[in-house]
Short mmCIF file of C-alpha atoms and ligand atoms in Angstrom, two decimals:
data_model
loop_
_atom_site.label_atom_id
_atom_site.label_comp_id
_atom_site.label_asym_id
_atom_site.label_seq_id
_atom_site.Cartn_x
_atom_site.Cartn_y
_atom_site.Cartn_z
CA UNK U 1 58.51 98.35 111.63
CA UNK U 2 57.55 101.11 109.25
CA UNK U 3 59.54 99.45 106.54
CA UNK U 4 56.90 99.41 103.85
CA UNK U 5 53.85 101.27 102.66
CA UNK U 6 52.29 98.09 101.28
CA UNK U 7 50.66 100.27 98.63
CA UNK U 8 51.31 97.93 95.75
CA UNK U 9 50.13 94.95 97.78
CA UNK U 10 47.08 96.89 98.95
CA UNK U 11 46.16 97.69 95.35
CA UNK U 12 46.50 94.07 94.33
CA UNK U 13 44.17 93.05 97.14
CA UNK U 14 41.69 95.77 96.27
CA UNK U 15 41.60 94.23 92.83
CA UNK U 16 40.87 90.84 94.39
CA UNK U 17 44.44 89.55 94.41
CA UNK U 18 45.43 86.02 95.44
CA UNK U 19 44.95 86.70 99.14
CA UNK U 20 41.66 88.52 98.43
CA UNK U 21 39.63 89.53 101.50
CA UNK U 22 36.96 92.00 102.56
CA UNK U 23 38.40 94.80 100.44
CA UNK U 24 37.63 93.43 97.00
CA UNK U 25 36.01 95.88 94.58
CA UNK U 26 32.26 95.20 94.36
CA UNK U 27 30.35 95.43 91.06
CA UNK U 28 29.59 98.92 89.72
CA UNK U 29 25.85 98.62 90.47
CA UNK U 30 26.70 98.03 94.12
CA UNK U 31 29.17 100.90 94.27
CA UNK U 32 26.64 103.33 92.85
CA UNK U 33 23.91 102.72 95.43
CA UNK U 34 23.75 105.39 98.10
CA UNK U 35 22.40 102.75 100.49
CA UNK U 36 25.44 100.51 100.28
CA UNK U 37 27.56 100.12 103.39
CA UNK U 38 31.28 100.79 103.24
CA UNK U 39 33.26 97.79 102.01
CA UNK U 40 35.21 97.61 105.25
CA UNK U 41 32.18 96.32 107.15
CA UNK U 42 31.17 93.64 104.66
CA UNK U 43 31.46 90.20 106.24
CA UNK U 44 31.67 91.42 109.82
CA UNK U 45 27.98 92.02 110.44
CA UNK U 46 27.33 89.03 112.73
CA UNK U 47 28.16 89.29 116.43
CA UNK U 48 28.01 86.45 118.92
CA UNK U 49 27.31 88.72 121.94
CA UNK U 50 24.31 90.35 120.33
CA UNK U 51 22.88 86.99 119.31
CA UNK U 52 23.40 85.10 122.56
CA UNK U 53 22.77 87.84 125.14
CA UNK U 54 19.45 88.56 123.46
CA UNK U 55 18.56 84.90 123.50
CA UNK U 56 19.64 84.42 127.13
CA UNK U 57 17.38 87.33 128.14
CA UNK U 58 14.45 86.14 126.02
CA UNK U 59 14.41 82.70 127.66
CA UNK U 60 15.24 84.12 131.13
CA UNK U 61 18.09 81.63 131.33
CA UNK U 62 20.60 81.02 134.09
CA UNK U 63 23.29 83.05 132.40
CA UNK U 64 26.82 81.63 132.22
CA UNK U 65 27.21 83.19 128.76
CA UNK U 66 28.54 86.73 128.38
CA UNK U 67 31.54 87.44 130.62
CA UNK U 68 30.53 89.84 133.36
CA UNK U 69 30.22 89.48 137.14
CA UNK U 70 26.63 89.55 138.39
CA UNK U 71 27.92 90.73 141.78
CA UNK U 72 28.95 94.24 142.83
CA UNK U 73 32.38 95.79 142.44
CA UNK U 74 34.25 96.30 145.76
CA UNK U 75 32.85 98.98 148.10
CA UNK U 76 35.85 101.29 147.79
CA UNK U 77 35.47 101.74 144.01
CA UNK U 78 31.70 102.13 144.19
CA UNK U 79 32.19 104.71 146.94
CA UNK U 80 34.83 106.45 144.83
CA UNK U 81 32.42 106.73 141.86
CA UNK U 82 29.64 108.04 144.03
CA UNK U 83 31.97 110.58 145.75
CA UNK U 84 33.14 111.76 142.34
CA UNK U 85 29.67 112.34 140.91
CA UNK U 86 28.15 113.84 144.07
CA UNK U 87 31.19 115.92 145.08
CA UNK U 88 31.77 119.66 144.71
CA UNK U 89 34.21 119.49 141.80
CA UNK U 90 32.01 120.40 138.83
CA UNK U 91 34.84 119.60 136.42
CA UNK U 92 34.25 115.90 137.13
CA UNK U 93 31.19 116.27 134.87
CA UNK U 94 33.08 117.94 132.02
CA UNK U 95 35.61 116.95 129.38
CA UNK U 96 39.04 116.02 130.60
CA UNK U 97 42.40 115.47 128.91
CA UNK U 98 41.78 113.59 125.63
CA UNK U 99 44.41 110.87 126.09
CA UNK U 100 43.54 110.13 129.71
CA UNK U 101 42.44 111.94 132.86
CA UNK U 102 45.65 113.14 134.60
CA UNK U 103 45.08 111.32 137.91
CA UNK U 104 44.43 108.06 136.06
CA UNK U 105 47.39 108.16 133.68
CA UNK U 106 49.70 109.08 136.57
CA UNK U 107 48.62 106.15 138.71
CA UNK U 108 48.67 103.76 135.73
CA UNK U 109 52.23 104.91 134.93
CA UNK U 110 53.28 104.27 138.52
CA UNK U 111 51.65 100.83 138.76
CA UNK U 112 52.67 99.53 135.32
CA UNK U 113 56.11 101.09 135.71
CA UNK U 114 56.58 98.80 138.73
CA UNK U 115 55.09 95.76 136.99
CA UNK U 116 57.14 96.20 133.81
CA UNK U 117 60.36 97.41 135.43
CA UNK U 118 60.18 100.30 132.98
CA UNK U 119 59.87 104.03 133.37
CA UNK U 120 56.51 105.03 131.86
CA UNK U 121 55.65 108.57 130.80
CA UNK U 122 52.05 109.12 131.95
CA UNK U 123 51.47 111.72 129.23
CA UNK U 124 53.22 109.97 126.36
CA UNK U 125 53.12 106.21 126.84
CA UNK U 126 49.47 105.73 127.87
CA UNK U 127 46.10 106.11 126.17
CA UNK U 128 42.92 105.72 128.22
CA UNK U 129 40.13 104.25 126.10
CA UNK U 130 36.46 103.27 126.19
CA UNK U 131 37.21 99.80 127.53
CA UNK U 132 39.83 97.44 126.18
CA UNK U 133 37.68 97.21 123.05
CA UNK U 134 38.60 100.74 122.03
CA UNK U 135 42.25 100.13 122.88
CA UNK U 136 42.24 97.17 120.49
CA UNK U 137 40.37 99.14 117.83
CA UNK U 138 42.72 102.13 117.97
CA UNK U 139 45.73 99.79 117.86
CA UNK U 140 44.55 98.03 114.69
CA UNK U 141 43.39 101.25 113.02
CA UNK U 142 46.61 103.06 113.86
CA UNK U 143 49.10 100.33 113.04
CA UNK U 144 47.67 97.97 110.42
CA UNK U 145 47.76 99.04 106.80
CA UNK U 146 46.09 97.64 103.67
CA UNK U 147 47.62 94.24 103.00
CA UNK U 148 49.48 93.92 106.29
CA UNK U 149 49.28 90.51 107.92
CA UNK U 150 48.32 90.09 111.56
CA UNK U 151 48.93 86.77 113.30
CA UNK U 152 46.06 85.70 115.54
CA UNK U 153 46.26 82.74 117.91
CA UNK U 154 43.17 80.51 117.62
CA UNK U 155 40.84 80.34 119.48
CA UNK U 156 40.71 84.12 120.00
CA UNK U 157 38.48 86.80 121.52
CA UNK U 158 36.12 87.27 118.61
CA UNK U 159 36.59 90.99 117.87
CA UNK U 160 40.22 90.67 116.75
CA UNK U 161 39.32 89.33 113.30
CA UNK U 162 36.70 91.97 112.33
CA UNK U 163 38.90 94.75 113.72
CA UNK U 164 41.88 93.65 111.62
CA UNK U 165 39.63 93.35 108.57
CA UNK U 166 38.14 96.81 109.11
CA UNK U 167 41.69 98.17 109.17
CA UNK U 168 42.30 96.51 105.77
CA UNK U 169 44.64 93.88 107.21
CA UNK U 170 44.76 90.16 106.55
CA UNK U 171 44.43 87.69 109.46
CA UNK U 172 46.83 84.76 109.60
CA UNK U 173 45.74 82.14 112.13
CA UNK U 174 47.86 79.81 114.21
CA UNK U 175 46.18 77.26 116.52
CA UNK U 176 46.58 76.41 120.17
CA UNK U 177 46.33 72.62 120.07
CA UNK U 178 45.39 70.36 122.98
CA UNK U 179 48.31 68.05 123.76
CA UNK U 180 46.22 65.06 124.89
CA UNK U 181 45.25 61.89 123.02
CA UNK U 182 41.71 60.44 122.59
CA UNK U 183 42.17 58.05 125.56
CA UNK U 184 44.05 60.63 127.64
CA UNK U 185 42.56 64.02 126.69
CA UNK U 186 44.01 67.36 127.84
CA UNK U 187 42.58 68.30 131.22
CA UNK U 188 43.97 71.78 131.70
CA UNK U 189 44.16 74.89 129.54
CA UNK U 190 47.94 74.77 130.12
CA UNK U 191 48.00 71.68 127.88
CA UNK U 192 46.80 73.74 124.91
CA UNK U 193 49.94 75.06 123.26
CA UNK U 194 51.40 76.59 120.13
CA UNK U 195 53.78 74.58 117.99
CA UNK U 196 56.86 76.86 117.86
CA UNK U 197 57.78 75.79 114.30
CA UNK U 198 54.25 76.33 113.06
CA UNK U 199 54.20 79.75 114.72
CA UNK U 200 57.56 80.68 113.17
CA UNK U 201 56.26 79.67 109.73
CA UNK U 202 53.51 82.33 109.97
CA UNK U 203 55.95 85.23 110.11
CA UNK U 204 56.54 86.72 106.66
CA UNK U 205 57.83 90.06 105.40
CA UNK U 206 54.21 91.23 105.41
CA UNK U 207 53.62 90.46 109.11
CA UNK U 208 52.89 93.67 110.98
CA UNK U 209 51.71 92.37 114.34
CA UNK U 210 50.80 89.36 116.44
CA UNK U 211 47.92 89.44 118.91
CA UNK U 212 48.52 87.75 122.25
CA UNK U 213 45.85 87.21 124.90
CA UNK U 214 46.92 86.02 128.34
CA UNK U 215 45.11 84.98 130.52
CA UNK U 216 43.19 83.70 127.56
CA UNK U 217 39.56 84.06 126.56
CA UNK U 218 37.97 81.49 126.08
CA UNK U 219 40.50 78.83 127.22
CA UNK U 220 41.73 80.32 130.48
CA UNK U 221 45.30 79.56 129.47
CA UNK U 222 48.03 81.58 131.19
CA UNK U 223 51.05 81.67 128.90
CA UNK U 224 54.27 80.48 130.58
CA UNK U 225 57.53 82.44 130.40
CA UNK U 226 59.04 79.94 127.91
CA UNK U 227 56.02 80.25 125.63
CA UNK U 228 56.18 84.04 125.74
CA UNK U 229 59.90 83.87 125.08
CA UNK U 230 59.26 82.05 121.78
CA UNK U 231 56.78 84.74 120.69
CA UNK U 232 59.06 87.55 121.85
CA UNK U 233 62.08 86.21 119.98
CA UNK U 234 60.07 85.98 116.75
CA UNK U 235 58.77 89.53 117.23
CA UNK U 236 62.27 90.88 117.77
CA UNK U 237 63.76 88.84 114.90
CA UNK U 238 61.08 89.95 112.40
CA UNK U 239 60.53 93.45 113.80
CA UNK U 240 56.86 92.67 114.44
CA UNK U 241 54.57 94.41 116.94
CA UNK U 242 52.90 92.50 119.75
CA UNK U 243 49.40 93.64 120.71
CA UNK U 244 49.05 92.04 124.11
CA UNK U 245 45.50 91.83 125.46
CA UNK U 246 45.90 91.34 129.23
CA UNK U 247 42.45 92.29 130.50
CA UNK U 248 42.39 89.30 132.91
CA UNK U 249 45.90 90.05 134.21
CA UNK U 250 44.90 89.91 137.92
CA UNK U 251 42.87 86.71 137.62
CA UNK U 252 45.33 83.84 137.78
CA UNK U 253 44.88 80.59 139.76
CA UNK U 254 46.83 77.74 141.36
CA UNK U 255 50.07 79.66 141.86
CA UNK U 256 50.41 80.42 138.12
CA UNK U 257 51.99 83.75 137.31
CA UNK U 258 50.84 86.37 134.81
CA UNK U 259 53.89 87.52 132.87
CA UNK U 260 53.76 90.65 130.76
CA UNK U 261 55.42 90.07 127.41
CA UNK U 262 56.47 93.74 127.39
CA UNK U 263 58.76 92.94 130.34
CA UNK U 264 60.82 90.43 128.31
CA UNK U 265 64.11 91.62 126.80
CA UNK U 266 63.61 93.93 123.82
CA UNK U 267 59.82 93.77 124.02
CA UNK U 268 58.90 97.10 125.62
CA UNK U 269 59.95 98.75 122.37
CA UNK U 270 57.48 96.79 120.27
CA UNK U 271 54.53 95.91 122.49
CA UNK U 272 51.18 97.58 123.07
CA UNK U 273 49.82 96.26 126.39
CA UNK U 274 46.05 96.49 126.82
CA UNK U 275 44.15 96.44 130.11
CA UNK U 276 40.62 96.95 131.43
CA UNK U 277 39.29 98.50 134.64
CA UNK U 278 36.10 96.55 133.92
CA UNK U 279 37.91 93.27 134.60
CA UNK U 280 40.26 94.66 137.24
CA UNK U 281 37.50 96.05 139.48
CA UNK U 282 34.59 93.81 138.39
CA UNK U 283 32.85 96.80 136.81
CA UNK U 284 32.59 95.88 133.14
CA UNK U 285 29.92 98.52 132.46
CA UNK U 286 32.24 101.41 133.34
CA UNK U 287 34.12 100.84 130.08
CA UNK U 288 37.48 102.24 131.09
CA UNK U 289 40.47 100.60 129.44
CA UNK U 290 43.96 101.56 128.38
CA UNK U 291 46.84 100.91 126.01
CA UNK U 292 50.42 101.26 127.24
CA UNK U 293 53.59 101.29 125.16
CA UNK U 294 56.44 103.47 123.95
CA UNK U 295 55.34 106.93 122.77
CA UNK U 296 56.76 106.24 119.30
CA UNK U 297 53.92 103.67 118.87
CA UNK U 298 51.31 105.01 121.29
CA UNK U 299 51.15 108.40 119.58
CA UNK U 300 49.52 106.72 116.57
CA UNK U 301 46.80 105.21 118.74
CA UNK U 302 46.32 108.67 120.22
CA UNK U 303 45.79 110.03 116.71
CA UNK U 304 42.95 107.57 116.06
CA UNK U 305 41.43 108.28 119.47
CA UNK U 306 41.57 112.10 119.15
CA UNK U 307 39.78 111.85 115.81
CA UNK U 308 37.10 109.42 116.88
CA UNK U 309 36.18 109.00 120.55
CA UNK U 310 38.27 111.94 121.86
CA UNK U 311 38.03 110.97 125.52
CA UNK U 312 36.57 108.57 128.05
CA UNK U 313 33.98 109.54 130.72
CA UNK U 314 35.77 111.74 133.29
CA UNK U 315 33.97 110.51 136.41
CA UNK U 316 34.60 106.86 135.57
CA UNK U 317 38.30 107.60 134.99
CA UNK U 318 38.62 109.46 138.29
CA UNK U 319 36.87 106.63 140.17
CA UNK U 320 39.22 104.06 138.60
CA UNK U 321 42.20 106.27 139.53
CA UNK U 322 41.02 106.34 143.16
CA UNK U 323 40.53 102.57 143.06
CA UNK U 324 44.11 102.06 141.91
CA UNK U 325 45.38 104.57 144.48
CA UNK U 326 43.84 102.48 147.24
CA UNK U 327 45.20 99.27 145.69
CA UNK U 328 48.74 100.61 145.34
CA UNK U 329 48.79 101.29 149.07
CA UNK U 330 47.90 97.66 149.92
CA UNK U 331 49.23 95.73 146.90
CA UNK U 332 50.06 92.09 147.66
CA UNK U 333 48.38 92.27 151.08
CA UNK U 334 45.26 90.23 152.02
CA UNK U 335 43.12 93.41 152.18
CA UNK U 336 43.93 94.17 148.52
CA UNK U 337 41.03 93.53 146.12
CA UNK U 338 43.50 92.37 143.48
CA UNK U 339 44.77 89.83 146.02
CA UNK U 340 41.26 88.68 146.93
CA UNK U 341 39.71 88.56 143.44
CA UNK U 342 41.64 85.56 142.03
CA UNK U 343 41.08 83.63 145.27
CA UNK U 344 37.37 84.30 145.17
CA UNK U 345 37.14 83.33 141.48
CA UNK U 346 39.28 80.22 141.95
CA UNK U 347 36.64 78.93 144.38
CA UNK U 348 33.92 79.60 141.83
CA UNK U 349 35.95 77.87 139.13
CA UNK U 350 36.46 74.84 141.42
CA UNK U 351 32.78 74.68 142.19
CA UNK U 352 31.76 74.67 138.53
CA UNK U 353 34.49 72.17 137.57
CA UNK U 354 33.37 69.77 140.33
CA UNK U 355 29.77 70.01 139.24
CA UNK U 356 30.62 69.39 135.58
CA UNK U 357 32.75 66.37 136.47
CA UNK U 358 30.00 65.00 138.71
CA UNK U 359 27.57 64.97 135.76
CA UNK U 360 30.07 63.27 133.48
CA UNK U 361 31.19 66.33 131.50
CA UNK U 362 34.80 67.08 130.60
CA UNK U 363 35.83 70.65 131.41
CA UNK U 364 39.25 72.00 130.43
CA UNK U 365 40.41 73.44 133.75
CA UNK U 366 41.38 77.10 133.30
CA UNK U 367 44.54 78.58 134.84
CA UNK U 368 43.06 82.08 134.89
CA UNK U 369 40.41 84.45 133.55
CA UNK U 370 36.62 84.31 133.62
CA UNK U 371 35.85 81.19 131.59
CA UNK U 372 36.21 77.46 131.10
CA UNK U 373 35.36 75.37 128.07
CA UNK U 374 33.70 71.98 128.21
CA UNK U 375 33.62 69.18 125.67
CA UNK U 376 30.09 68.38 124.48
CA UNK U 377 30.96 65.73 121.91
CA UNK U 378 30.52 62.78 124.29
CA UNK U 379 27.06 63.91 125.43
CA UNK U 380 25.44 62.59 122.26
CA UNK U 381 22.54 65.02 122.41
CA UNK U 382 20.14 64.61 119.51
CA UNK U 383 19.47 68.11 118.29
CA UNK U 384 16.51 69.18 116.18
CA UNK U 385 17.16 69.54 112.44
CA UNK U 386 19.10 72.76 111.85
CA UNK U 387 17.31 75.64 110.14
CA UNK U 388 20.67 76.51 108.64
CA UNK U 389 22.78 73.57 107.43
CA UNK U 390 25.92 75.67 107.81
CA UNK U 391 25.37 76.36 111.53
CA UNK U 392 28.08 74.62 113.59
CA UNK U 393 27.04 71.91 116.07
CA UNK U 394 28.09 73.91 119.16
CA UNK U 395 25.89 76.86 118.11
CA UNK U 396 22.94 74.53 117.77
CA UNK U 397 23.79 72.84 121.07
CA UNK U 398 24.09 76.17 122.94
CA UNK U 399 20.75 77.33 121.53
CA UNK U 400 19.11 74.05 122.49
CA UNK U 401 20.54 74.37 126.02
CA UNK U 402 19.01 77.83 126.41
CA UNK U 403 15.62 76.83 125.02
CA UNK U 404 15.14 73.45 126.66
CA UNK U 405 17.22 73.62 129.86
CA UNK U 406 17.22 77.37 130.55
CA UNK U 407 20.98 77.72 130.73
CA UNK U 408 23.02 80.16 128.60
CA UNK U 409 26.58 79.42 127.46
CA UNK U 410 28.62 80.47 124.40
CA UNK U 411 29.62 78.15 121.51
CA UNK U 412 33.40 77.98 121.32
CA UNK U 413 33.54 77.92 117.52
CA UNK U 414 32.61 81.63 117.76
CA UNK U 415 36.23 82.09 118.87
CA UNK U 416 37.54 80.58 115.62
CA UNK U 417 37.84 82.14 112.19
CA UNK U 418 34.96 81.49 109.81
CA UNK U 419 36.98 79.01 107.80
CA UNK U 420 37.86 76.91 110.87
CA UNK U 421 34.54 76.99 112.76
CA UNK U 422 33.19 73.67 111.56
CA UNK U 423 36.34 71.88 112.81
CA UNK U 424 36.06 73.24 116.36
CA UNK U 425 32.38 72.85 117.10
CA UNK U 426 32.52 70.47 120.05
CA UNK U 427 32.96 72.81 123.04
CA UNK U 428 30.87 75.40 124.85
CA UNK U 429 32.22 78.21 127.08
CA UNK U 430 30.90 78.80 130.60
CA UNK U 431 31.53 81.94 132.68
CA UNK U 432 31.95 81.24 136.42
CA UNK U 433 32.25 84.89 137.53
CA UNK U 434 28.76 84.73 138.97
CA UNK U 435 26.98 84.92 142.32
CA UNK U 436 26.96 81.59 144.17
CA UNK U 437 23.18 81.52 143.74
CA UNK U 438 23.62 81.61 139.93
CA UNK U 439 26.19 78.80 140.07
CA UNK U 440 23.81 76.85 142.29
CA UNK U 441 20.98 77.30 139.78
CA UNK U 442 23.29 76.08 136.99
CA UNK U 443 24.27 73.06 139.11
CA UNK U 444 20.61 72.23 139.62
CA UNK U 445 19.95 72.31 135.88
CA UNK U 446 22.98 70.15 135.08
CA UNK U 447 22.21 67.59 137.80
CA UNK U 448 18.53 67.27 136.87
CA UNK U 449 19.47 66.87 133.22
CA UNK U 450 22.02 64.21 134.17
CA UNK U 451 19.36 62.24 136.10
CA UNK U 452 17.02 62.20 133.12
CA UNK U 453 19.67 60.97 130.67
N1 PMP I 501 39.74 91.46 125.51
C1 PMP I 501 39.23 90.33 126.01
C2 PMP I 501 40.04 89.08 125.94
C3 PMP I 501 37.95 90.32 126.58
O1 PMP I 501 37.46 89.17 127.06
C4 PMP I 501 37.21 91.51 126.60
C5 PMP I 501 35.80 91.50 127.15
N2 PMP I 501 35.84 92.04 128.37
C6 PMP I 501 37.79 92.67 126.09
C7 PMP I 501 39.05 92.61 125.54
C8 PMP I 501 37.05 93.98 126.10
O2 PMP I 501 37.15 94.56 127.39
P1 PMP I 501 36.32 95.86 127.81
O3 PMP I 501 35.06 95.38 128.42
O4 PMP I 501 37.22 96.57 128.80
O5 PMP I 501 36.10 96.67 126.58
N1 LIG I 502 34.57 89.79 127.07
C1 LIG I 502 33.28 89.32 127.46
C2 LIG I 502 33.12 87.88 127.03
O1 LIG I 502 33.99 87.31 126.42
C3 LIG I 502 32.17 90.19 126.93
C4 LIG I 502 32.21 90.43 125.45
C5 LIG I 502 31.13 91.35 125.00
O2 LIG I 502 30.17 91.62 125.71
N2 LIG I 502 31.24 91.88 123.84
O3 LIG I 502 32.11 87.32 127.34
#
């Protein structure tokens, strides 16, 4: 894993070598200016969430865009947070242990120890972070060196690419392809799959890590054991790390099963598993996440964290710990929130799917997570002339939908690398983790639009 320093390769890339990327040396005039940004942020300035959440708010749209529940977290976690902040223990308002509040890391070690069939050291194998975002960021900063290659499965949660670039790494993309044909298109996210030979061809001696995301954002695909096995075998064979983003781990539908790649043979030793209390307890604003893996790897993430964020809000960590404590006592039983959540969201998914089908749209039915994607190519909407010729069709469509119909969604090409965006511009992503009244408002818009077509 630590087999190379990649110094020579890094230098070649800094000089604009054949695989040149964000780290090329700018002209001297640029380097001299005190106003210039650092090279590592060149090319990563645009952000889909900033652009579309602002627009959704401006037009007061029915918001199926950004992925967050617009309903409350369960009573027991809200009560826990309020008990923590109003209680007598003044230390709940002060700094806590840098790598994770003791009650939280202990309960995470117990829970994930059971799920992974692996003994987990709460003080060595876990890092609590500011949401899963920071877990991803510390992982890339700590493990990816100049010139290292990181395999990313396309489409992908958009921050992976800029985070790899900011670490000096080079992204190598491999697509999930729909298995259908034009007359019999794929209907479910399970029909989007990797080609094992194509995946194998992406592993080189420069590959440092592969990023996995299951359940998947934006497709809603839940990777099957056989699919994970293929990835795991390649990781073991090539001594490559797996950064496994499992923030939607509890949200799986239709009897599908979420399998943790770290539980497959040989994989605990080379996987960083990332989770989010935001998604687990429907409290995305709390921004509590974690990375779990063997201390040998985790200690490097801890180094980045101690020198940047240092620690996550104490009260939020304690409330999440109390939430998990309650869940551990009832796990698998109908009163468990983690039992109820996927059932509740499956109903919302079904409702949105039925509505989309009734207005002649073609959703890809998700097996898990917060989102579904829907094909817009057959709608034949005439869009106004683009201000920017380069803007992909789905961006223009999503903007038109906000402005003229009052409904916010996210263009799916935002989940593709810049070079591939134009080829995948015929889907939009809808979030169904919304109050029934919001889904009803979206249904009304879609049905009225359908009638006027
Ligand atoms: N990974 C994926 C796949 C996501 O969809 C998100 C957004 N919630 C994150 C990571 C970041 O999670 P958090 O809100 O806990 O930072
Ligand atoms: N993960 C959420 C989504 O995909 C939110 C992302 C964000 O707000 N940056 O919508």
